[in-house]
């Protein structure tokens, strides 16, 4: 594997991690938005806050990683995307900032109106941010980002059929991952009503994401036929099949098996298969008329970047693993809590 290919593979691994971890955080905000009234939705919002509280900032490390590696390793592609798609990228950045600030301020607010204001900001930003990031992916996938600075249309590049269905799919995927993860979190906490509530949400959202994925293929057939051909009959087809099969297994586990830990793995595999299928289908063309070899930085820059990443990974990855592992362990409840009613009685 050449240095440009290694760089692209590492970048795609980082993107996958952001979708699986950061995406689930955004999805938690979507369920916060849909939880219902203050009293009825309190148990669900408490679970969302407890689940994402320790890791919501850490997950953005993956986004920073992707941006920096794209900037240094494939600079012409970074310049074209940033200049053509600056509107959805700016909106996504504002959403990330507003979401983080609102999440922090809501926890320390004592006035009801403040809690509602920051809660609404957090929830709406969690819905809007993945949508705008999805439109960026759709713009690149449909070939609407030409090479060069400010060469593409700054509006139609991301407001088009592929971008809109990609934005909707990004929101649906985030909500699905969050529902799956929260189902397991509720089960680990011993809250049966909340477990069932999020299990039903995961089933429903999984069906919606499946329908959006099928609709996306129809849209690609009309709007990006080359990408559609590679996905359905080219080298990316095995990954597409893997994604579909993993999604079906996830739904089966949710519906009949109730193996909530295993379904986390199958759900993640379904999403990763779809993401890597897109990458394989588009490779080696990154932008119209631009291949990886055309756009990659020099071997000297790529070598320095990869070596720096390897050194940093020795410090970062064990720390992230320890953080995730610590907050995913089973924590037995005190006897008086285990014997009494759970707060989830009002969640359904």
PDB file of C-alpha atoms in Angstrom, residues 1-308:
ATOM      1  CA  UNK A   1       0.000   0.000   0.000  1.00  0.00           C
ATOM      2  CA  UNK A   2       1.417   3.361  -1.025  1.00  0.00           C
ATOM      3  CA  UNK A   3       1.720   6.339   1.314  1.00  0.00           C
ATOM      4  CA  UNK A   4      -1.294   8.156  -0.225  1.00  0.00           C
ATOM      5  CA  UNK A   5      -3.413   5.017   0.116  1.00  0.00           C
ATOM      6  CA  UNK A   6      -2.287   4.514   3.711  1.00  0.00           C
ATOM      7  CA  UNK A   7      -3.134   8.124   4.498  1.00  0.00           C
ATOM      8  CA  UNK A   8      -6.588   7.806   2.962  1.00  0.00           C
ATOM      9  CA  UNK A   9      -7.240   4.550   4.833  1.00  0.00           C
ATOM     10  CA  UNK A  10      -6.218   6.111   8.164  1.00  0.00           C
ATOM     11  CA  UNK A  11      -8.388   9.144   7.411  1.00  0.00           C
ATOM     12  CA  UNK A  12     -11.369   6.873   6.668  1.00  0.00           C
ATOM     13  CA  UNK A  13     -10.827   4.985   9.919  1.00  0.00           C
ATOM     14  CA  UNK A  14     -11.000   8.309  11.753  1.00  0.00           C
ATOM     15  CA  UNK A  15     -14.163   9.245   9.867  1.00  0.00           C
ATOM     16  CA  UNK A  16     -15.713   5.899  10.781  1.00  0.00           C
ATOM     17  CA  UNK A  17     -14.889   6.447  14.444  1.00  0.00           C
ATOM     18  CA  UNK A  18     -16.495   9.891  14.347  1.00  0.00           C
ATOM     19  CA  UNK A  19     -19.659   8.544  12.732  1.00  0.00           C
ATOM     20  CA  UNK A  20     -19.956   5.692  15.258  1.00  0.00           C
ATOM     21  CA  UNK A  21     -19.129   7.677  18.395  1.00  0.00           C
ATOM     22  CA  UNK A  22     -19.833  11.314  17.590  1.00  0.00           C
ATOM     23  CA  UNK A  23     -22.858  10.324  15.519  1.00  0.00           C
ATOM     24  CA  UNK A  24     -24.349   8.489  18.484  1.00  0.00           C
ATOM     25  CA  UNK A  25     -23.869  11.636  20.580  1.00  0.00           C
ATOM     26  CA  UNK A  26     -25.845  13.672  18.050  1.00  0.00           C
ATOM     27  CA  UNK A  27     -28.480  10.957  18.048  1.00  0.00           C
ATOM     28  CA  UNK A  28     -28.773  11.270  21.806  1.00  0.00           C
ATOM     29  CA  UNK A  29     -29.706  14.899  21.276  1.00  0.00           C
ATOM     30  CA  UNK A  30     -32.352  13.852  18.758  1.00  0.00           C
ATOM     31  CA  UNK A  31     -33.960  11.606  21.383  1.00  0.00           C
ATOM     32  CA  UNK A  32     -33.676  14.455  23.873  1.00  0.00           C
ATOM     33  CA  UNK A  33     -35.715  16.546  21.450  1.00  0.00           C
ATOM     34  CA  UNK A  34     -38.344  13.829  21.034  1.00  0.00           C
ATOM     35  CA  UNK A  35     -38.535  12.810  24.691  1.00  0.00           C
ATOM     36  CA  UNK A  36     -41.751  14.731  25.336  1.00  0.00           C
ATOM     37  CA  UNK A  37     -42.799  17.132  28.070  1.00  0.00           C
ATOM     38  CA  UNK A  38     -40.518  18.112  30.937  1.00  0.00           C
ATOM     39  CA  UNK A  39     -41.979  15.574  33.350  1.00  0.00           C
ATOM     40  CA  UNK A  40     -42.644  12.752  30.902  1.00  0.00           C
ATOM     41  CA  UNK A  41     -39.292  13.080  29.157  1.00  0.00           C
ATOM     42  CA  UNK A  42     -37.145  13.546  32.263  1.00  0.00           C
ATOM     43  CA  UNK A  43     -36.046   9.871  32.626  1.00  0.00           C
ATOM     44  CA  UNK A  44     -35.008   9.685  28.980  1.00  0.00           C
ATOM     45  CA  UNK A  45     -33.164  12.993  29.118  1.00  0.00           C
ATOM     46  CA  UNK A  46     -31.394  11.915  32.300  1.00  0.00           C
ATOM     47  CA  UNK A  47     -30.220   8.738  30.588  1.00  0.00           C
ATOM     48  CA  UNK A  48     -29.017  10.648  27.511  1.00  0.00           C
ATOM     49  CA  UNK A  49     -27.129  13.125  29.685  1.00  0.00           C
ATOM     50  CA  UNK A  50     -25.589  10.365  31.801  1.00  0.00           C
ATOM     51  CA  UNK A  51     -24.522   8.375  28.721  1.00  0.00           C
ATOM     52  CA  UNK A  52     -22.916  11.133  26.672  1.00  0.00           C
ATOM     53  CA  UNK A  53     -21.718  13.358  29.506  1.00  0.00           C
ATOM     54  CA  UNK A  54     -18.295  11.722  29.984  1.00  0.00           C
ATOM     55  CA  UNK A  55     -17.428  11.395  26.273  1.00  0.00           C
ATOM     56  CA  UNK A  56     -19.208  14.067  24.238  1.00  0.00           C
ATOM     57  CA  UNK A  57     -16.134  16.313  24.011  1.00  0.00           C
ATOM     58  CA  UNK A  58     -13.727  13.419  23.493  1.00  0.00           C
ATOM     59  CA  UNK A  59     -15.656  12.222  20.447  1.00  0.00           C
ATOM     60  CA  UNK A  60     -14.880  15.439  18.563  1.00  0.00           C
ATOM     61  CA  UNK A  61     -11.223  14.421  18.607  1.00  0.00           C
ATOM     62  CA  UNK A  62     -12.074  12.224  15.627  1.00  0.00           C
ATOM     63  CA  UNK A  63     -13.495  15.134  13.648  1.00  0.00           C
ATOM     64  CA  UNK A  64     -10.409  17.231  14.330  1.00  0.00           C
ATOM     65  CA  UNK A  65      -8.287  14.262  13.315  1.00  0.00           C
ATOM     66  CA  UNK A  66     -10.109  13.935   9.975  1.00  0.00           C
ATOM     67  CA  UNK A  67      -9.906  17.663   9.210  1.00  0.00           C
ATOM     68  CA  UNK A  68      -6.205  17.952  10.001  1.00  0.00           C
ATOM     69  CA  UNK A  69      -5.247  14.820   8.079  1.00  0.00           C
ATOM     70  CA  UNK A  70      -7.271  15.893   5.031  1.00  0.00           C
ATOM     71  CA  UNK A  71      -5.701  19.354   5.204  1.00  0.00           C
ATOM     72  CA  UNK A  72      -2.125  18.105   5.407  1.00  0.00           C
ATOM     73  CA  UNK A  73      -2.383  14.878   3.408  1.00  0.00           C
ATOM     74  CA  UNK A  74      -4.740  15.795   0.556  1.00  0.00           C
ATOM     75  CA  UNK A  75      -4.708  19.628   0.500  1.00  0.00           C
ATOM     76  CA  UNK A  76      -6.336  20.259  -2.918  1.00  0.00           C
ATOM     77  CA  UNK A  77      -9.381  18.224  -1.883  1.00  0.00           C
ATOM     78  CA  UNK A  78      -9.562  20.040   1.445  1.00  0.00           C
ATOM     79  CA  UNK A  79      -9.388  23.425  -0.326  1.00  0.00           C
ATOM     80  CA  UNK A  80     -12.091  22.498  -2.828  1.00  0.00           C
ATOM     81  CA  UNK A  81     -14.477  21.133  -0.193  1.00  0.00           C
ATOM     82  CA  UNK A  82     -13.913  23.986   2.264  1.00  0.00           C
ATOM     83  CA  UNK A  83     -14.393  26.710  -0.350  1.00  0.00           C
ATOM     84  CA  UNK A  84     -17.359  25.215  -2.201  1.00  0.00           C
ATOM     85  CA  UNK A  85     -19.233  23.873   0.829  1.00  0.00           C
ATOM     86  CA  UNK A  86     -18.451  26.616   3.315  1.00  0.00           C
ATOM     87  CA  UNK A  87     -22.157  27.267   3.992  1.00  0.00           C
ATOM     88  CA  UNK A  88     -23.105  23.788   5.314  1.00  0.00           C
ATOM     89  CA  UNK A  89     -19.695  23.444   6.976  1.00  0.00           C
ATOM     90  CA  UNK A  90     -20.173  26.760   8.785  1.00  0.00           C
ATOM     91  CA  UNK A  91     -23.684  25.772   9.849  1.00  0.00           C
ATOM     92  CA  UNK A  92     -22.379  22.437  11.122  1.00  0.00           C
ATOM     93  CA  UNK A  93     -19.592  24.186  13.058  1.00  0.00           C
ATOM     94  CA  UNK A  94     -22.087  26.596  14.619  1.00  0.00           C
ATOM     95  CA  UNK A  95     -24.249  23.620  15.513  1.00  0.00           C
ATOM     96  CA  UNK A  96     -21.362  21.872  17.251  1.00  0.00           C
ATOM     97  CA  UNK A  97     -20.511  25.016  19.220  1.00  0.00           C
ATOM     98  CA  UNK A  98     -24.132  25.754  20.178  1.00  0.00           C
ATOM     99  CA  UNK A  99     -24.729  22.133  21.103  1.00  0.00           C
ATOM    100  CA  UNK A 100     -21.713  21.954  23.385  1.00  0.00           C
ATOM    101  CA  UNK A 101     -22.426  25.267  25.083  1.00  0.00           C
ATOM    102  CA  UNK A 102     -26.093  24.437  25.606  1.00  0.00           C
ATOM    103  CA  UNK A 103     -25.286  20.987  26.993  1.00  0.00           C
ATOM    104  CA  UNK A 104     -22.890  22.510  29.527  1.00  0.00           C
ATOM    105  CA  UNK A 105     -25.133  25.425  30.509  1.00  0.00           C
ATOM    106  CA  UNK A 106     -28.252  23.282  30.907  1.00  0.00           C
ATOM    107  CA  UNK A 107     -26.558  21.184  33.569  1.00  0.00           C
ATOM    108  CA  UNK A 108     -25.844  24.209  35.776  1.00  0.00           C
ATOM    109  CA  UNK A 109     -29.004  26.241  35.093  1.00  0.00           C
ATOM    110  CA  UNK A 110     -31.459  26.545  37.958  1.00  0.00           C
ATOM    111  CA  UNK A 111     -34.265  28.489  36.271  1.00  0.00           C
ATOM    112  CA  UNK A 112     -36.832  26.454  34.332  1.00  0.00           C
ATOM    113  CA  UNK A 113     -36.835  28.855  31.374  1.00  0.00           C
ATOM    114  CA  UNK A 114     -33.051  28.595  31.131  1.00  0.00           C
ATOM    115  CA  UNK A 115     -33.154  24.807  31.197  1.00  0.00           C
ATOM    116  CA  UNK A 116     -35.784  24.816  28.462  1.00  0.00           C
ATOM    117  CA  UNK A 117     -33.848  27.307  26.332  1.00  0.00           C
ATOM    118  CA  UNK A 118     -30.559  25.446  26.570  1.00  0.00           C
ATOM    119  CA  UNK A 119     -32.314  22.105  26.217  1.00  0.00           C
ATOM    120  CA  UNK A 120     -34.016  23.220  23.006  1.00  0.00           C
ATOM    121  CA  UNK A 121     -30.724  24.586  21.662  1.00  0.00           C
ATOM    122  CA  UNK A 122     -28.924  21.344  22.480  1.00  0.00           C
ATOM    123  CA  UNK A 123     -31.626  19.201  20.887  1.00  0.00           C
ATOM    124  CA  UNK A 124     -32.065  21.297  17.732  1.00  0.00           C
ATOM    125  CA  UNK A 125     -28.290  21.537  17.185  1.00  0.00           C
ATOM    126  CA  UNK A 126     -28.039  17.755  17.573  1.00  0.00           C
ATOM    127  CA  UNK A 127     -30.557  17.387  14.749  1.00  0.00           C
ATOM    128  CA  UNK A 128     -29.198  20.071  12.428  1.00  0.00           C
ATOM    129  CA  UNK A 129     -25.471  19.327  12.692  1.00  0.00           C
ATOM    130  CA  UNK A 130     -25.494  15.760  11.302  1.00  0.00           C
ATOM    131  CA  UNK A 131     -27.894  16.902   8.589  1.00  0.00           C
ATOM    132  CA  UNK A 132     -25.478  19.554   7.324  1.00  0.00           C
ATOM    133  CA  UNK A 133     -22.529  17.161   7.577  1.00  0.00           C
ATOM    134  CA  UNK A 134     -24.570  14.663   5.570  1.00  0.00           C
ATOM    135  CA  UNK A 135     -25.217  17.223   2.849  1.00  0.00           C
ATOM    136  CA  UNK A 136     -21.448  17.736   2.576  1.00  0.00           C
ATOM    137  CA  UNK A 137     -20.963  13.997   2.077  1.00  0.00           C
ATOM    138  CA  UNK A 138     -23.721  13.968  -0.526  1.00  0.00           C
ATOM    139  CA  UNK A 139     -22.136  16.857  -2.413  1.00  0.00           C
ATOM    140  CA  UNK A 140     -18.802  15.033  -2.636  1.00  0.00           C
ATOM    141  CA  UNK A 141     -20.439  11.710  -3.514  1.00  0.00           C
ATOM    142  CA  UNK A 142     -22.495  13.203  -6.341  1.00  0.00           C
ATOM    143  CA  UNK A 143     -19.487  14.942  -7.894  1.00  0.00           C
ATOM    144  CA  UNK A 144     -20.670  18.497  -7.258  1.00  0.00           C
ATOM    145  CA  UNK A 145     -17.388  19.692  -5.766  1.00  0.00           C
ATOM    146  CA  UNK A 146     -14.967  20.459  -8.625  1.00  0.00           C
ATOM    147  CA  UNK A 147     -11.244  20.854  -8.145  1.00  0.00           C
ATOM    148  CA  UNK A 148      -9.939  24.302  -7.332  1.00  0.00           C
ATOM    149  CA  UNK A 149     -10.883  27.025  -4.886  1.00  0.00           C
ATOM    150  CA  UNK A 150     -14.482  28.329  -5.103  1.00  0.00           C
ATOM    151  CA  UNK A 151     -15.058  26.564  -8.410  1.00  0.00           C
ATOM    152  CA  UNK A 152     -18.341  24.918  -7.394  1.00  0.00           C
ATOM    153  CA  UNK A 153     -21.755  26.441  -6.860  1.00  0.00           C
ATOM    154  CA  UNK A 154     -22.045  27.333  -3.195  1.00  0.00           C
ATOM    155  CA  UNK A 155     -25.794  26.565  -3.059  1.00  0.00           C
ATOM    156  CA  UNK A 156     -26.684  23.818  -5.528  1.00  0.00           C
ATOM    157  CA  UNK A 157     -23.592  21.849  -4.484  1.00  0.00           C
ATOM    158  CA  UNK A 158     -25.302  20.886  -1.223  1.00  0.00           C
ATOM    159  CA  UNK A 159     -28.990  21.525  -1.928  1.00  0.00           C
ATOM    160  CA  UNK A 160     -29.683  18.689  -4.343  1.00  0.00           C
ATOM    161  CA  UNK A 161     -31.334  15.242  -4.192  1.00  0.00           C
ATOM    162  CA  UNK A 162     -28.226  13.296  -3.158  1.00  0.00           C
ATOM    163  CA  UNK A 163     -27.199  15.798  -0.492  1.00  0.00           C
ATOM    164  CA  UNK A 164     -30.694  16.032   0.990  1.00  0.00           C
ATOM    165  CA  UNK A 165     -31.163  12.269   1.204  1.00  0.00           C
ATOM    166  CA  UNK A 166     -27.640  11.987   2.631  1.00  0.00           C
ATOM    167  CA  UNK A 167     -28.472  14.587   5.277  1.00  0.00           C
ATOM    168  CA  UNK A 168     -31.642  12.742   6.240  1.00  0.00           C
ATOM    169  CA  UNK A 169     -29.727   9.448   6.328  1.00  0.00           C
ATOM    170  CA  UNK A 170     -27.068  11.010   8.572  1.00  0.00           C
ATOM    171  CA  UNK A 171     -29.729  12.128  11.072  1.00  0.00           C
ATOM    172  CA  UNK A 172     -31.451   8.748  10.942  1.00  0.00           C
ATOM    173  CA  UNK A 173     -28.189   6.869  11.399  1.00  0.00           C
ATOM    174  CA  UNK A 174     -27.238   9.024  14.385  1.00  0.00           C
ATOM    175  CA  UNK A 175     -30.628   8.455  15.998  1.00  0.00           C
ATOM    176  CA  UNK A 176     -30.440   4.711  15.331  1.00  0.00           C
ATOM    177  CA  UNK A 177     -26.988   4.322  16.835  1.00  0.00           C
ATOM    178  CA  UNK A 178     -27.999   6.368  19.868  1.00  0.00           C
ATOM    179  CA  UNK A 179     -31.146   4.312  20.432  1.00  0.00           C
ATOM    180  CA  UNK A 180     -29.150   1.073  20.231  1.00  0.00           C
ATOM    181  CA  UNK A 181     -26.473   2.334  22.619  1.00  0.00           C
ATOM    182  CA  UNK A 182     -29.026   3.802  25.044  1.00  0.00           C
ATOM    183  CA  UNK A 183     -30.953   0.532  25.113  1.00  0.00           C
ATOM    184  CA  UNK A 184     -27.890  -1.195  26.480  1.00  0.00           C
ATOM    185  CA  UNK A 185     -27.179   1.659  28.896  1.00  0.00           C
ATOM    186  CA  UNK A 186     -30.714   1.456  30.280  1.00  0.00           C
ATOM    187  CA  UNK A 187     -30.424  -2.310  30.624  1.00  0.00           C
ATOM    188  CA  UNK A 188     -27.128  -1.966  32.462  1.00  0.00           C
ATOM    189  CA  UNK A 189     -28.767   0.506  34.857  1.00  0.00           C
ATOM    190  CA  UNK A 190     -31.534  -1.996  35.551  1.00  0.00           C
ATOM    191  CA  UNK A 191     -34.258   0.289  34.176  1.00  0.00           C
ATOM    192  CA  UNK A 192     -36.612  -2.094  32.357  1.00  0.00           C
ATOM    193  CA  UNK A 193     -39.177   0.519  31.190  1.00  0.00           C
ATOM    194  CA  UNK A 194     -36.462   2.689  29.651  1.00  0.00           C
ATOM    195  CA  UNK A 195     -34.834  -0.373  28.087  1.00  0.00           C
ATOM    196  CA  UNK A 196     -38.072  -1.276  26.352  1.00  0.00           C
ATOM    197  CA  UNK A 197     -38.727   2.331  25.361  1.00  0.00           C
ATOM    198  CA  UNK A 198     -35.375   2.678  23.594  1.00  0.00           C
ATOM    199  CA  UNK A 199     -35.618  -0.831  22.150  1.00  0.00           C
ATOM    200  CA  UNK A 200     -38.809   0.206  20.379  1.00  0.00           C
ATOM    201  CA  UNK A 201     -37.158   3.419  19.221  1.00  0.00           C
ATOM    202  CA  UNK A 202     -34.186   1.482  17.881  1.00  0.00           C
ATOM    203  CA  UNK A 203     -36.466  -0.887  15.955  1.00  0.00           C
ATOM    204  CA  UNK A 204     -38.492   1.951  14.455  1.00  0.00           C
ATOM    205  CA  UNK A 205     -35.435   4.031  13.579  1.00  0.00           C
ATOM    206  CA  UNK A 206     -33.686   1.003  12.077  1.00  0.00           C
ATOM    207  CA  UNK A 207     -36.623   0.491   9.730  1.00  0.00           C
ATOM    208  CA  UNK A 208     -36.593   4.185   8.807  1.00  0.00           C
ATOM    209  CA  UNK A 209     -32.845   4.109   8.111  1.00  0.00           C
ATOM    210  CA  UNK A 210     -33.317   1.014   5.953  1.00  0.00           C
ATOM    211  CA  UNK A 211     -36.015   2.800   3.959  1.00  0.00           C
ATOM    212  CA  UNK A 212     -33.825   5.900   3.601  1.00  0.00           C
ATOM    213  CA  UNK A 213     -30.932   3.745   2.396  1.00  0.00           C
ATOM    214  CA  UNK A 214     -33.151   2.152  -0.260  1.00  0.00           C
ATOM    215  CA  UNK A 215     -34.426   5.586  -1.279  1.00  0.00           C
ATOM    216  CA  UNK A 216     -30.820   6.775  -1.425  1.00  0.00           C
ATOM    217  CA  UNK A 217     -29.983   4.111  -3.985  1.00  0.00           C
ATOM    218  CA  UNK A 218     -32.906   5.261  -6.136  1.00  0.00           C
ATOM    219  CA  UNK A 219     -31.698   8.853  -5.876  1.00  0.00           C
ATOM    220  CA  UNK A 220     -28.123   7.840  -6.727  1.00  0.00           C
ATOM    221  CA  UNK A 221     -29.347   5.941  -9.786  1.00  0.00           C
ATOM    222  CA  UNK A 222     -30.767   9.174 -11.167  1.00  0.00           C
ATOM    223  CA  UNK A 223     -28.377  11.737  -9.695  1.00  0.00           C
ATOM    224  CA  UNK A 224     -24.996   9.954  -9.495  1.00  0.00           C
ATOM    225  CA  UNK A 225     -25.153   6.933 -11.819  1.00  0.00           C
ATOM    226  CA  UNK A 226     -21.416   6.183 -11.697  1.00  0.00           C
ATOM    227  CA  UNK A 227     -21.438   5.884  -7.915  1.00  0.00           C
ATOM    228  CA  UNK A 228     -24.645   3.836  -8.059  1.00  0.00           C
ATOM    229  CA  UNK A 229     -23.040   1.421 -10.508  1.00  0.00           C
ATOM    230  CA  UNK A 230     -20.003   0.897  -8.296  1.00  0.00           C
ATOM    231  CA  UNK A 231     -22.157   0.366  -5.211  1.00  0.00           C
ATOM    232  CA  UNK A 232     -24.483  -2.167  -6.796  1.00  0.00           C
ATOM    233  CA  UNK A 233     -22.248  -4.072  -9.180  1.00  0.00           C
ATOM    234  CA  UNK A 234     -18.658  -3.011  -8.545  1.00  0.00           C
ATOM    235  CA  UNK A 235     -16.045  -3.600  -5.878  1.00  0.00           C
ATOM    236  CA  UNK A 236     -18.188  -1.957  -3.177  1.00  0.00           C
ATOM    237  CA  UNK A 237     -21.038  -4.473  -3.521  1.00  0.00           C
ATOM    238  CA  UNK A 238     -19.715  -6.901  -0.832  1.00  0.00           C
ATOM    239  CA  UNK A 239     -19.598  -4.055   1.679  1.00  0.00           C
ATOM    240  CA  UNK A 240     -23.122  -2.997   0.759  1.00  0.00           C
ATOM    241  CA  UNK A 241     -24.299  -6.583   1.283  1.00  0.00           C
ATOM    242  CA  UNK A 242     -22.460  -6.691   4.614  1.00  0.00           C
ATOM    243  CA  UNK A 243     -24.173  -3.484   5.681  1.00  0.00           C
ATOM    244  CA  UNK A 244     -27.640  -4.780   4.766  1.00  0.00           C
ATOM    245  CA  UNK A 245     -27.040  -8.149   6.423  1.00  0.00           C
ATOM    246  CA  UNK A 246     -25.718  -6.527   9.612  1.00  0.00           C
ATOM    247  CA  UNK A 247     -28.703  -4.207   9.713  1.00  0.00           C
ATOM    248  CA  UNK A 248     -31.129  -7.132   9.425  1.00  0.00           C
ATOM    249  CA  UNK A 249     -29.294  -9.032  12.158  1.00  0.00           C
ATOM    250  CA  UNK A 250     -29.467  -5.941  14.372  1.00  0.00           C
ATOM    251  CA  UNK A 251     -33.226  -5.705  13.936  1.00  0.00           C
ATOM    252  CA  UNK A 252     -33.616  -9.427  14.641  1.00  0.00           C
ATOM    253  CA  UNK A 253     -31.554  -9.138  17.822  1.00  0.00           C
ATOM    254  CA  UNK A 254     -33.638  -6.191  18.958  1.00  0.00           C
ATOM    255  CA  UNK A 255     -36.946  -7.815  18.147  1.00  0.00           C
ATOM    256  CA  UNK A 256     -36.459 -11.395  19.308  1.00  0.00           C
ATOM    257  CA  UNK A 257     -33.122 -11.938  20.975  1.00  0.00           C
ATOM    258  CA  UNK A 258     -32.840  -8.758  23.028  1.00  0.00           C
ATOM    259  CA  UNK A 259     -29.066  -9.187  22.997  1.00  0.00           C
ATOM    260  CA  UNK A 260     -28.411  -5.492  23.458  1.00  0.00           C
ATOM    261  CA  UNK A 261     -24.637  -5.763  23.742  1.00  0.00           C
ATOM    262  CA  UNK A 262     -24.349  -7.803  20.539  1.00  0.00           C
ATOM    263  CA  UNK A 263     -26.652  -5.461  18.671  1.00  0.00           C
ATOM    264  CA  UNK A 264     -24.239  -2.619  19.337  1.00  0.00           C
ATOM    265  CA  UNK A 265     -21.641  -4.485  17.286  1.00  0.00           C
ATOM    266  CA  UNK A 266     -23.973  -5.403  14.429  1.00  0.00           C
ATOM    267  CA  UNK A 267     -25.413  -1.891  14.253  1.00  0.00           C
ATOM    268  CA  UNK A 268     -21.927  -0.389  14.131  1.00  0.00           C
ATOM    269  CA  UNK A 269     -20.950  -2.895  11.434  1.00  0.00           C
ATOM    270  CA  UNK A 270     -23.998  -1.939   9.357  1.00  0.00           C
ATOM    271  CA  UNK A 271     -23.074   1.740   9.471  1.00  0.00           C
ATOM    272  CA  UNK A 272     -19.370   1.117   8.884  1.00  0.00           C
ATOM    273  CA  UNK A 273     -20.143  -1.152   5.922  1.00  0.00           C
ATOM    274  CA  UNK A 274     -22.195   1.589   4.278  1.00  0.00           C
ATOM    275  CA  UNK A 275     -19.506   4.209   4.894  1.00  0.00           C
ATOM    276  CA  UNK A 276     -16.666   2.047   3.587  1.00  0.00           C
ATOM    277  CA  UNK A 277     -18.801   0.956   0.651  1.00  0.00           C
ATOM    278  CA  UNK A 278     -19.083   4.589  -0.386  1.00  0.00           C
ATOM    279  CA  UNK A 279     -15.332   5.044   0.001  1.00  0.00           C
ATOM    280  CA  UNK A 280     -14.494   1.978  -2.079  1.00  0.00           C
ATOM    281  CA  UNK A 281     -17.060   2.904  -4.725  1.00  0.00           C
ATOM    282  CA  UNK A 282     -15.560   6.353  -5.185  1.00  0.00           C
ATOM    283  CA  UNK A 283     -11.887   5.321  -5.010  1.00  0.00           C
ATOM    284  CA  UNK A 284      -9.543   6.395  -6.565  1.00  0.00           C
ATOM    285  CA  UNK A 285     -11.555   9.405  -7.777  1.00  0.00           C
ATOM    286  CA  UNK A 286     -11.871  11.924  -4.958  1.00  0.00           C
ATOM    287  CA  UNK A 287     -13.321  14.818  -6.964  1.00  0.00           C
ATOM    288  CA  UNK A 288     -14.349  15.065 -10.620  1.00  0.00           C
ATOM    289  CA  UNK A 289     -11.169  14.540 -12.625  1.00  0.00           C
ATOM    290  CA  UNK A 290      -9.013  14.308  -9.482  1.00  0.00           C
ATOM    291  CA  UNK A 291      -7.574  11.021  -8.247  1.00  0.00           C
ATOM    292  CA  UNK A 292      -5.815  10.267  -4.989  1.00  0.00           C
ATOM    293  CA  UNK A 293      -2.417  10.265  -6.661  1.00  0.00           C
ATOM    294  CA  UNK A 294      -3.124  13.679  -8.192  1.00  0.00           C
ATOM    295  CA  UNK A 295      -4.158  15.310  -4.923  1.00  0.00           C
ATOM    296  CA  UNK A 296      -1.930  13.660  -2.316  1.00  0.00           C
ATOM    297  CA  UNK A 297       0.850  15.642  -0.692  1.00  0.00           C
ATOM    298  CA  UNK A 298       4.492  14.706  -1.190  1.00  0.00           C
ATOM    299  CA  UNK A 299       5.843  11.511   0.334  1.00  0.00           C
ATOM    300  CA  UNK A 300       7.881  13.585   2.782  1.00  0.00           C
ATOM    301  CA  UNK A 301       4.769  15.290   4.155  1.00  0.00           C
ATOM    302  CA  UNK A 302       2.783  12.057   4.247  1.00  0.00           C
ATOM    303  CA  UNK A 303       5.578  10.180   6.021  1.00  0.00           C
ATOM    304  CA  UNK A 304       5.928  12.897   8.648  1.00  0.00           C
ATOM    305  CA  UNK A 305       2.156  12.992   9.172  1.00  0.00           C
ATOM    306  CA  UNK A 306       1.814   9.238   9.541  1.00  0.00           C
ATOM    307  CA  UNK A 307       4.761   8.979  11.914  1.00  0.00           C
ATOM    308  CA  UNK A 308       3.324  11.773  14.051  1.00  0.00           C
TER     309      UNK A 308
END
